[in-house]
Short mmCIF file of N, CA and C in Angstrom, two decimals:
data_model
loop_
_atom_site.label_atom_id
_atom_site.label_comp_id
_atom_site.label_asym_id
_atom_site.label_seq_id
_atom_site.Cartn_x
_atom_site.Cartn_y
_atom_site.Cartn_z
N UNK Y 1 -52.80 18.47 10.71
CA UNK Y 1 -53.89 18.32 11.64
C UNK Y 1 -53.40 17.72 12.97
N UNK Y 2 -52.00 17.16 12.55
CA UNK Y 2 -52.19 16.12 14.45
C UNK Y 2 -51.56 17.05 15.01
N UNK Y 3 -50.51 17.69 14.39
CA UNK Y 3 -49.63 18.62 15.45
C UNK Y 3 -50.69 19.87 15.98
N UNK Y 4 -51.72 20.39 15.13
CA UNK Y 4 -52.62 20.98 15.54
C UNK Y 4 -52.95 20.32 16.84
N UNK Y 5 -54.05 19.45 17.04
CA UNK Y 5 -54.32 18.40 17.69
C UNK Y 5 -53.87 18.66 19.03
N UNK Y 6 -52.39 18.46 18.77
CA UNK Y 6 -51.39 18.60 19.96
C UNK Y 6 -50.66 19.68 20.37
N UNK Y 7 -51.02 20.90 20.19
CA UNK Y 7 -51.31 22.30 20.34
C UNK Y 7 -50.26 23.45 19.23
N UNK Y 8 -49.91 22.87 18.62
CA UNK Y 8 -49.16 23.64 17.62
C UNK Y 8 -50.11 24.55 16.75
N UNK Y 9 -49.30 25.59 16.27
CA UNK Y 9 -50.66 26.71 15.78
C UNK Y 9 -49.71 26.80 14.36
N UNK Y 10 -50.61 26.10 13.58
CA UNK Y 10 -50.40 26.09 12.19
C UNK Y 10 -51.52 27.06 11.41
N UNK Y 11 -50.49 27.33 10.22
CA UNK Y 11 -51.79 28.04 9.50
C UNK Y 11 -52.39 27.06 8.88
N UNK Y 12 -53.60 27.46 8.12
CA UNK Y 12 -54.24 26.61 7.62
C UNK Y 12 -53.46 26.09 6.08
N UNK Y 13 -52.67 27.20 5.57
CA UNK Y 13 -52.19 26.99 4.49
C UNK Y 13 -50.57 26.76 4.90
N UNK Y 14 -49.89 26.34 6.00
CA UNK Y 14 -48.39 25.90 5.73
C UNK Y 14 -48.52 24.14 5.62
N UNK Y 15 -47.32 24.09 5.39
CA UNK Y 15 -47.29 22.54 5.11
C UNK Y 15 -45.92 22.30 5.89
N UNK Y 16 -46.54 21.12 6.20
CA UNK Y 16 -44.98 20.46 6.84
C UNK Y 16 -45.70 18.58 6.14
N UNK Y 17 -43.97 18.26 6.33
CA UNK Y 17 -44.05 16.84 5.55
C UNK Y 17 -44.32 16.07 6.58
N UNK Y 18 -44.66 14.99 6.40
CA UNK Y 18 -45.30 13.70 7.45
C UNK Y 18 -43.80 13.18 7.92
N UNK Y 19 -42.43 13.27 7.01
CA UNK Y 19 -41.33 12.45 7.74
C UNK Y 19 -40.69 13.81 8.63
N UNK Y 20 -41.36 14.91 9.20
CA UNK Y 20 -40.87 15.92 10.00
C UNK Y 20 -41.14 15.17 11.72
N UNK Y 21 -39.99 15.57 12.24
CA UNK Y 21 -40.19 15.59 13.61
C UNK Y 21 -40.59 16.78 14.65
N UNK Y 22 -41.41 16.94 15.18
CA UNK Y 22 -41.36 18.28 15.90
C UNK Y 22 -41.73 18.09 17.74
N UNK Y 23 -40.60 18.44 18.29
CA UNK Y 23 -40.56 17.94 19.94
C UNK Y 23 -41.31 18.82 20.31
N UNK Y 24 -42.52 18.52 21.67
CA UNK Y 24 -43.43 19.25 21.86
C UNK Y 24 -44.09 20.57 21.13
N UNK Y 25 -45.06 20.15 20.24
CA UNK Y 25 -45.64 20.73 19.31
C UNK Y 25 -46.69 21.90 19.48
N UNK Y 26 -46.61 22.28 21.33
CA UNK Y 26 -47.49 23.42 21.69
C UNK Y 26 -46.36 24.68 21.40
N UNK Y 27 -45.18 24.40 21.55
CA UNK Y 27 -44.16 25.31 21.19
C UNK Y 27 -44.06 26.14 19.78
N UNK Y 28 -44.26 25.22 18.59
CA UNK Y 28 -44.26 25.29 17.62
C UNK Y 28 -45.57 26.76 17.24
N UNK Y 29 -45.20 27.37 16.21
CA UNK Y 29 -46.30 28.48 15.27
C UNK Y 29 -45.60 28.40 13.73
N UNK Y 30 -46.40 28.16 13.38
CA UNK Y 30 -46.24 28.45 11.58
C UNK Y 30 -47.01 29.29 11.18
N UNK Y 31 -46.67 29.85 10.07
CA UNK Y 31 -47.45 31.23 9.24
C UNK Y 31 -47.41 30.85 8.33
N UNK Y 32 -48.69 32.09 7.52
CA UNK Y 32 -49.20 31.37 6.24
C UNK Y 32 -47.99 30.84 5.13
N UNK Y 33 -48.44 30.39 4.50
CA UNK Y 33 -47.85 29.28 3.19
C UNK Y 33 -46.18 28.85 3.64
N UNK Y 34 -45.95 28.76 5.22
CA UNK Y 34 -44.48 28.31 5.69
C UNK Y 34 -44.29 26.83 5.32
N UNK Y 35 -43.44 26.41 5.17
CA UNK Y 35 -43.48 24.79 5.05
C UNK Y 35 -42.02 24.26 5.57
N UNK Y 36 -42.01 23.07 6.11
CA UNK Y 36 -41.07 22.10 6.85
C UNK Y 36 -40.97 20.92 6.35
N UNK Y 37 -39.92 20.59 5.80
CA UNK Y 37 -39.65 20.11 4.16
C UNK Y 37 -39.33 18.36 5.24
N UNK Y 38 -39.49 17.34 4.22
CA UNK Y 38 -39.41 16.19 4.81
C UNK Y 38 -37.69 15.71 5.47
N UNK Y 39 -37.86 14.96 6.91
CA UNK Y 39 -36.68 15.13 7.54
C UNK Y 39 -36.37 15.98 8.81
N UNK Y 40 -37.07 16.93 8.71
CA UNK Y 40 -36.77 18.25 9.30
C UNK Y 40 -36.96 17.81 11.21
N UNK Y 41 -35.41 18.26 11.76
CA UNK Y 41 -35.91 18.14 13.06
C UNK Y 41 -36.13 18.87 13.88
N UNK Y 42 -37.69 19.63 14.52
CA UNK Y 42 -37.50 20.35 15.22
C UNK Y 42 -37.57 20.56 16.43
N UNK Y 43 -36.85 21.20 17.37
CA UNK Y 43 -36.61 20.12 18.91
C UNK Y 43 -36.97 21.44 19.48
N UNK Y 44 -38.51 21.93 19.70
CA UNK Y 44 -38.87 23.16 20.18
C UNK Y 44 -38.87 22.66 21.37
N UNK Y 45 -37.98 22.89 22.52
CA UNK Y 45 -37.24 23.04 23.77
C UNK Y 45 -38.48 24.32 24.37
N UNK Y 46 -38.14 25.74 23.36
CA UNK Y 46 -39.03 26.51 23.61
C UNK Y 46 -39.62 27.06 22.36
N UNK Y 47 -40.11 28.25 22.51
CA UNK Y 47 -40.98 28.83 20.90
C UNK Y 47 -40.15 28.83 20.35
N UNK Y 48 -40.79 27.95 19.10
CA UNK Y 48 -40.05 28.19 17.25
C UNK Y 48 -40.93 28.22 16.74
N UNK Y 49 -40.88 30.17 16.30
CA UNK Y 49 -41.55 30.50 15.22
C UNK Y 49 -41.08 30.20 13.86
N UNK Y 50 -42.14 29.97 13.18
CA UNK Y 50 -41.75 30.21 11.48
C UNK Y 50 -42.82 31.34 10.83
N UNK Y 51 -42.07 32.24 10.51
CA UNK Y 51 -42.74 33.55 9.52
C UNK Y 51 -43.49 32.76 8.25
N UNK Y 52 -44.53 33.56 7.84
CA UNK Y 52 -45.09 33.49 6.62
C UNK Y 52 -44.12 33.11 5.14
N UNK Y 53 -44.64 32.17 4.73
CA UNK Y 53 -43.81 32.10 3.21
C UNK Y 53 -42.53 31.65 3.54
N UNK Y 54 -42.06 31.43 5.05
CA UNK Y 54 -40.42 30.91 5.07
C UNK Y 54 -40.32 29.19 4.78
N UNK Y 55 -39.21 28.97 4.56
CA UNK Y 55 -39.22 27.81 3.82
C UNK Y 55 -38.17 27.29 5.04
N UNK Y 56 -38.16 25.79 5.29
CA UNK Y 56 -37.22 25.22 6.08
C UNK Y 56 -36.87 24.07 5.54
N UNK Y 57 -36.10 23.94 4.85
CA UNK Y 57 -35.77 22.38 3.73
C UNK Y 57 -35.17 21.58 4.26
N UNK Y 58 -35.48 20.09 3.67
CA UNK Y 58 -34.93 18.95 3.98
C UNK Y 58 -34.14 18.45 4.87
N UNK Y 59 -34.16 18.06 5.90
CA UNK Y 59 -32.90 17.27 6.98
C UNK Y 59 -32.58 18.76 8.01
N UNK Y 60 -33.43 19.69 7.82
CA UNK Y 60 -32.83 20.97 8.45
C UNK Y 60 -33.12 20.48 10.07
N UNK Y 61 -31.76 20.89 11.16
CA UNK Y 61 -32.49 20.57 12.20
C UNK Y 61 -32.25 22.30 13.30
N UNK Y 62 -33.78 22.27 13.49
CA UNK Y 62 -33.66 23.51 14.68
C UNK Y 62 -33.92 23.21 16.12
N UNK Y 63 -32.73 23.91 16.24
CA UNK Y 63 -32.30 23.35 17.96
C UNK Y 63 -32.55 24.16 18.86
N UNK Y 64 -33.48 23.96 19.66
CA UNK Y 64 -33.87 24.94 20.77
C UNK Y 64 -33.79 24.95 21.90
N UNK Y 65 -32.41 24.32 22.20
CA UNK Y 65 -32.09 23.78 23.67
C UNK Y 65 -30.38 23.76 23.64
N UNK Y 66 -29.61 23.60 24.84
CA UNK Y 66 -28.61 24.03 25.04
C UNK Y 66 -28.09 23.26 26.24
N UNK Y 67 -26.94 23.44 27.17
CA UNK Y 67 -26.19 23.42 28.15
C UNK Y 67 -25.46 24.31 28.53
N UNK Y 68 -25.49 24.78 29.98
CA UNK Y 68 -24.39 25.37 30.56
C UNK Y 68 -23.48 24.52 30.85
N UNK Y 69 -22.19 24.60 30.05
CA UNK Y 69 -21.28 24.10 30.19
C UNK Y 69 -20.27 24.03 31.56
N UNK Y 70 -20.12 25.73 32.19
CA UNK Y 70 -19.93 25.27 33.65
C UNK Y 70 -20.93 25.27 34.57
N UNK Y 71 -21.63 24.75 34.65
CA UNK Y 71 -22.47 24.28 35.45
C UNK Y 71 -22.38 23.26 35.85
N UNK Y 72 -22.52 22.69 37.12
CA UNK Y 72 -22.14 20.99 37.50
C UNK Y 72 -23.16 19.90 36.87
N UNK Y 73 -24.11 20.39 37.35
CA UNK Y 73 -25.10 19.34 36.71
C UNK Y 73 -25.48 20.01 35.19
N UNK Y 74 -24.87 20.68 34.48
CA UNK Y 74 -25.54 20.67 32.84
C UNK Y 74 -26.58 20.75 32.77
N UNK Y 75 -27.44 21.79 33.41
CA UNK Y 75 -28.83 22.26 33.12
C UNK Y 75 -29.12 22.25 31.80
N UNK Y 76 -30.61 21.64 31.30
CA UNK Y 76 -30.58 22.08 30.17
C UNK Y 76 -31.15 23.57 30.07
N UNK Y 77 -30.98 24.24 28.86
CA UNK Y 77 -31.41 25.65 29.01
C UNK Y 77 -32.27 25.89 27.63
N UNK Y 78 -33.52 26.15 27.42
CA UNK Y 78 -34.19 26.04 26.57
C UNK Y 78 -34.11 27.56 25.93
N UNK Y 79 -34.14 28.00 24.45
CA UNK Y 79 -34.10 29.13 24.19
C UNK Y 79 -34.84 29.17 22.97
N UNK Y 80 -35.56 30.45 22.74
CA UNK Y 80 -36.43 30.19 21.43
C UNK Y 80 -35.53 30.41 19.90
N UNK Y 81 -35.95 29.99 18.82
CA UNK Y 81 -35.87 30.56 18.02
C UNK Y 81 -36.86 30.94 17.00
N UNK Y 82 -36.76 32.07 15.88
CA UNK Y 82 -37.29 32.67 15.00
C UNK Y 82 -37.00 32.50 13.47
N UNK Y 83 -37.92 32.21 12.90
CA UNK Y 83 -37.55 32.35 11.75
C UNK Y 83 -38.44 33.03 10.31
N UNK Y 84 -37.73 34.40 10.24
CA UNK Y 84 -39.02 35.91 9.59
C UNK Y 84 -39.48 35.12 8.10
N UNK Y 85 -40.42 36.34 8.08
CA UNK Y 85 -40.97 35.66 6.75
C UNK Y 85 -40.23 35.80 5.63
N UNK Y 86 -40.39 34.64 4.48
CA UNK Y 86 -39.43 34.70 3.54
C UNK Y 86 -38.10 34.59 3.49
N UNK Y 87 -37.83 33.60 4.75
CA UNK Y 87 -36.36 33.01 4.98
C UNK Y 87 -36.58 31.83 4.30
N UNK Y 88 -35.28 31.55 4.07
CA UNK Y 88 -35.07 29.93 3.72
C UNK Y 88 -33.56 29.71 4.40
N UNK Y 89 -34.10 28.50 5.45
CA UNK Y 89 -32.94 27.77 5.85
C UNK Y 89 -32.97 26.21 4.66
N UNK Y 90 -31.89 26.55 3.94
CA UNK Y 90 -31.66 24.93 2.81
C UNK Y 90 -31.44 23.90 3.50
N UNK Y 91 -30.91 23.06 2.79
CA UNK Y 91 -31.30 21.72 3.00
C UNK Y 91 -29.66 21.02 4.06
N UNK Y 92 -30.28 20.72 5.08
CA UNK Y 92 -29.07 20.26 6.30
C UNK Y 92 -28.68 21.27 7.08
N UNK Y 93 -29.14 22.30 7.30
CA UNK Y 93 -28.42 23.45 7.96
C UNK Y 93 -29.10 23.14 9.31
N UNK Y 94 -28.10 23.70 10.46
CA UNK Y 94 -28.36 23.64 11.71
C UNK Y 94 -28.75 25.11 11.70
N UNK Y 95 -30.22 25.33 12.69
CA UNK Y 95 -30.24 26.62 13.50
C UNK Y 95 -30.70 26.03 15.14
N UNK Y 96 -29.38 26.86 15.77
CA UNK Y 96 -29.03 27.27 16.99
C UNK Y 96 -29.86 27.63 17.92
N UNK Y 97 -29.51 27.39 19.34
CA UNK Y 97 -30.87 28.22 20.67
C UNK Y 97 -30.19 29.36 20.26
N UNK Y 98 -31.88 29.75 20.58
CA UNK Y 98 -31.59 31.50 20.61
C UNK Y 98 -31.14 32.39 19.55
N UNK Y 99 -31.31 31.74 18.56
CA UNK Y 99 -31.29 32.68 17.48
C UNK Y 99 -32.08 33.17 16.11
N UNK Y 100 -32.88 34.19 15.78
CA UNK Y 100 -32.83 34.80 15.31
C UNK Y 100 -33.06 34.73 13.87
N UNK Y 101 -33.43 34.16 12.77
CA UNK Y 101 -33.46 34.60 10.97
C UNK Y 101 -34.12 35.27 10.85
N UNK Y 102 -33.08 36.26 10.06
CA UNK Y 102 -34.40 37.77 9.79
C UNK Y 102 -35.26 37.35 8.68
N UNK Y 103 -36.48 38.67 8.10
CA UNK Y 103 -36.81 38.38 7.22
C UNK Y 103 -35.89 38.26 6.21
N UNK Y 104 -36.65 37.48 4.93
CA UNK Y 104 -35.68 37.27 3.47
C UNK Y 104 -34.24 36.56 3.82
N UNK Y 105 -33.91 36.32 5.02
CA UNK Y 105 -32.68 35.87 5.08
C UNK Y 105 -32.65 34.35 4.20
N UNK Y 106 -31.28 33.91 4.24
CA UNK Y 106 -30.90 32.93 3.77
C UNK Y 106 -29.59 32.05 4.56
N UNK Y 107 -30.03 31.21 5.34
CA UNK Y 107 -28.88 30.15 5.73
C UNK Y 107 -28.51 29.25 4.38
N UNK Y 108 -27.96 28.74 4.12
CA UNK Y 108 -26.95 28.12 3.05
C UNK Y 108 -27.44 27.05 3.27
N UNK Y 109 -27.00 25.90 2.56
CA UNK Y 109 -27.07 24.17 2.93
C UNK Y 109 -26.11 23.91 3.95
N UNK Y 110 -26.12 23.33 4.52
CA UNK Y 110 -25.51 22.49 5.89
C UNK Y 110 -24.81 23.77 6.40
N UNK Y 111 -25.14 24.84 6.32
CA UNK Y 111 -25.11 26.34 7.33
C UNK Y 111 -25.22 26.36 8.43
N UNK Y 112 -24.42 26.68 9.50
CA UNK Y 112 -24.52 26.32 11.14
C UNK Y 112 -25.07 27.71 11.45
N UNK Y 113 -25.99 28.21 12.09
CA UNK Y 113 -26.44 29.47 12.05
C UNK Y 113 -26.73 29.85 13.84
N UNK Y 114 -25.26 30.34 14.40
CA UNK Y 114 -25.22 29.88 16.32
C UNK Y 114 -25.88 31.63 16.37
N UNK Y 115 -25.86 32.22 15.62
CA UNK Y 115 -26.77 33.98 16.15
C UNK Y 115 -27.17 34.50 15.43
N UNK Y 116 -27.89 35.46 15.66
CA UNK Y 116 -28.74 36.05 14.63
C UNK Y 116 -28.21 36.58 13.00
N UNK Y 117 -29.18 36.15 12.55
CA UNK Y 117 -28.81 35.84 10.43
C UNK Y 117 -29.71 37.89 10.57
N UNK Y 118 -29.05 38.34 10.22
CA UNK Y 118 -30.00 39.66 9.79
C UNK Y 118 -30.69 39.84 8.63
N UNK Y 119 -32.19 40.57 8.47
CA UNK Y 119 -32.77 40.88 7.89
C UNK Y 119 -32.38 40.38 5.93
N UNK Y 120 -32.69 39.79 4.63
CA UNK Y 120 -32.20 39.94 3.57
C UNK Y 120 -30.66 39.89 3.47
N UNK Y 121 -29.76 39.01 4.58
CA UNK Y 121 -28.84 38.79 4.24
C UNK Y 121 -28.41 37.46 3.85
N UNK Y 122 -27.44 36.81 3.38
CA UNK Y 122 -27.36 35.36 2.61
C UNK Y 122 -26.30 34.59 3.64
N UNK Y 123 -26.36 33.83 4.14
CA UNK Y 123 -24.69 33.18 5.47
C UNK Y 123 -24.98 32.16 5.17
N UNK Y 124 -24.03 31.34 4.86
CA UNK Y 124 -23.10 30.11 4.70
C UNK Y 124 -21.84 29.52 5.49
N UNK Y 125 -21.90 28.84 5.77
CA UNK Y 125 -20.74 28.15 6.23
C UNK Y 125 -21.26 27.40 7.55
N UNK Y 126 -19.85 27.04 8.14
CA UNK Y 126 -19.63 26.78 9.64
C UNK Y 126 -18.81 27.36 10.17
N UNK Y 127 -18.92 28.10 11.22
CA UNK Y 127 -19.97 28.57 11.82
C UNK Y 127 -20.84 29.71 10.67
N UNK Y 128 -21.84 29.82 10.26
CA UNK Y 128 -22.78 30.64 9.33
C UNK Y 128 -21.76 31.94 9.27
N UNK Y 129 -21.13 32.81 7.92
CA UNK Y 129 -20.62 33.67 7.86
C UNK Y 129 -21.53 34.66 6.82
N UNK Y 130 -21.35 35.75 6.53
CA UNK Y 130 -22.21 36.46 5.83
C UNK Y 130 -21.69 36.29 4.04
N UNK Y 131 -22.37 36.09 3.47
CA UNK Y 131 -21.96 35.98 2.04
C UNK Y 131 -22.06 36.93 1.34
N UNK Y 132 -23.52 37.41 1.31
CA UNK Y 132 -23.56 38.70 0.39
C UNK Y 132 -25.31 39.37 0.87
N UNK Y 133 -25.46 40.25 0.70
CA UNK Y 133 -27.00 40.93 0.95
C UNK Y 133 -27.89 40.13 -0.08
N UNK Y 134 -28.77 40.08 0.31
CA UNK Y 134 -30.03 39.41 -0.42
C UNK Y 134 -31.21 40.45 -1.40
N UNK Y 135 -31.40 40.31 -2.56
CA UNK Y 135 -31.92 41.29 -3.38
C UNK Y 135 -33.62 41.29 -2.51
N UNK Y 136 -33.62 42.24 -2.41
CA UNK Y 136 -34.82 42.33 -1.63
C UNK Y 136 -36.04 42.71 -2.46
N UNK Y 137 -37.60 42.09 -2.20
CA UNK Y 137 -38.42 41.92 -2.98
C UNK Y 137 -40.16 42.01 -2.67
N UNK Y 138 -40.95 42.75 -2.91
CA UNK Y 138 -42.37 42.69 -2.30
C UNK Y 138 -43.35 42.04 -2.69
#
């Protein structure tokens, strides 16, 4: 209700935990039954979507902001990210400005995920590498 409040467009049925952080919360959209597991930091710079049914677990932090590195003064540079329905980013994984989880995808635990995760595929690691296709399901 508060992030509602404060212009975030939640469904009525996602859940996010009370120890979640979420930086300017008009940025933010959740879809039905999405949830943002306790811990979770999300630093919507710009739009971060979350798809229906996607799951974002524990300590996960999504980063939606950046630097130009040659740039003199280090603009910050805000970029959205996405995340389709029926993803799960696990528990500690970083997602990146500007990128991308397809549907069904899967970031790993403490998974650095700097570009787009495609559609039902599984990536792990640092930097996020592809593991294996994801059994896909209706």
């Amino acid at each position: 209700m508060l992030l509602r409040t404060f212009g975030a467009q939640i469904s009525k049925t996602a859940r996010v935990y009370p120890t979640t952080i979420v930086w300017y919360p008009p940025n933010l959209a959740m879809g039905a039954h999405a949830v943002m597991g306790p811990g979770v930091i999300c630093y919507c710079m710009d739009r971060v979507v979350i798809g229906d049914y996607a799951i974002v677990s524990q300590r996960t932090h999504l980063c939606g902001g950046t630097h130009d590195p040659d740039d003199r003064h280090f603009q910050l540079q805000p970029k959205p990210i996405t995340i389709g329905a029926h993803a799960w980013i696990a528990a500690e994984a970083f997602v990146g400005p500007g990128v991308h989880v397809g549907e069904g995808a899967i970031v790993g635990a403490r998974g650095v995920a700097v570009k787009t995760i495609p559609d039902w595929e599984i990536w792990a690691g640092n930097p996020a590498r592809k593991i294996r296709d994801r059994q896909r399901y209706e």
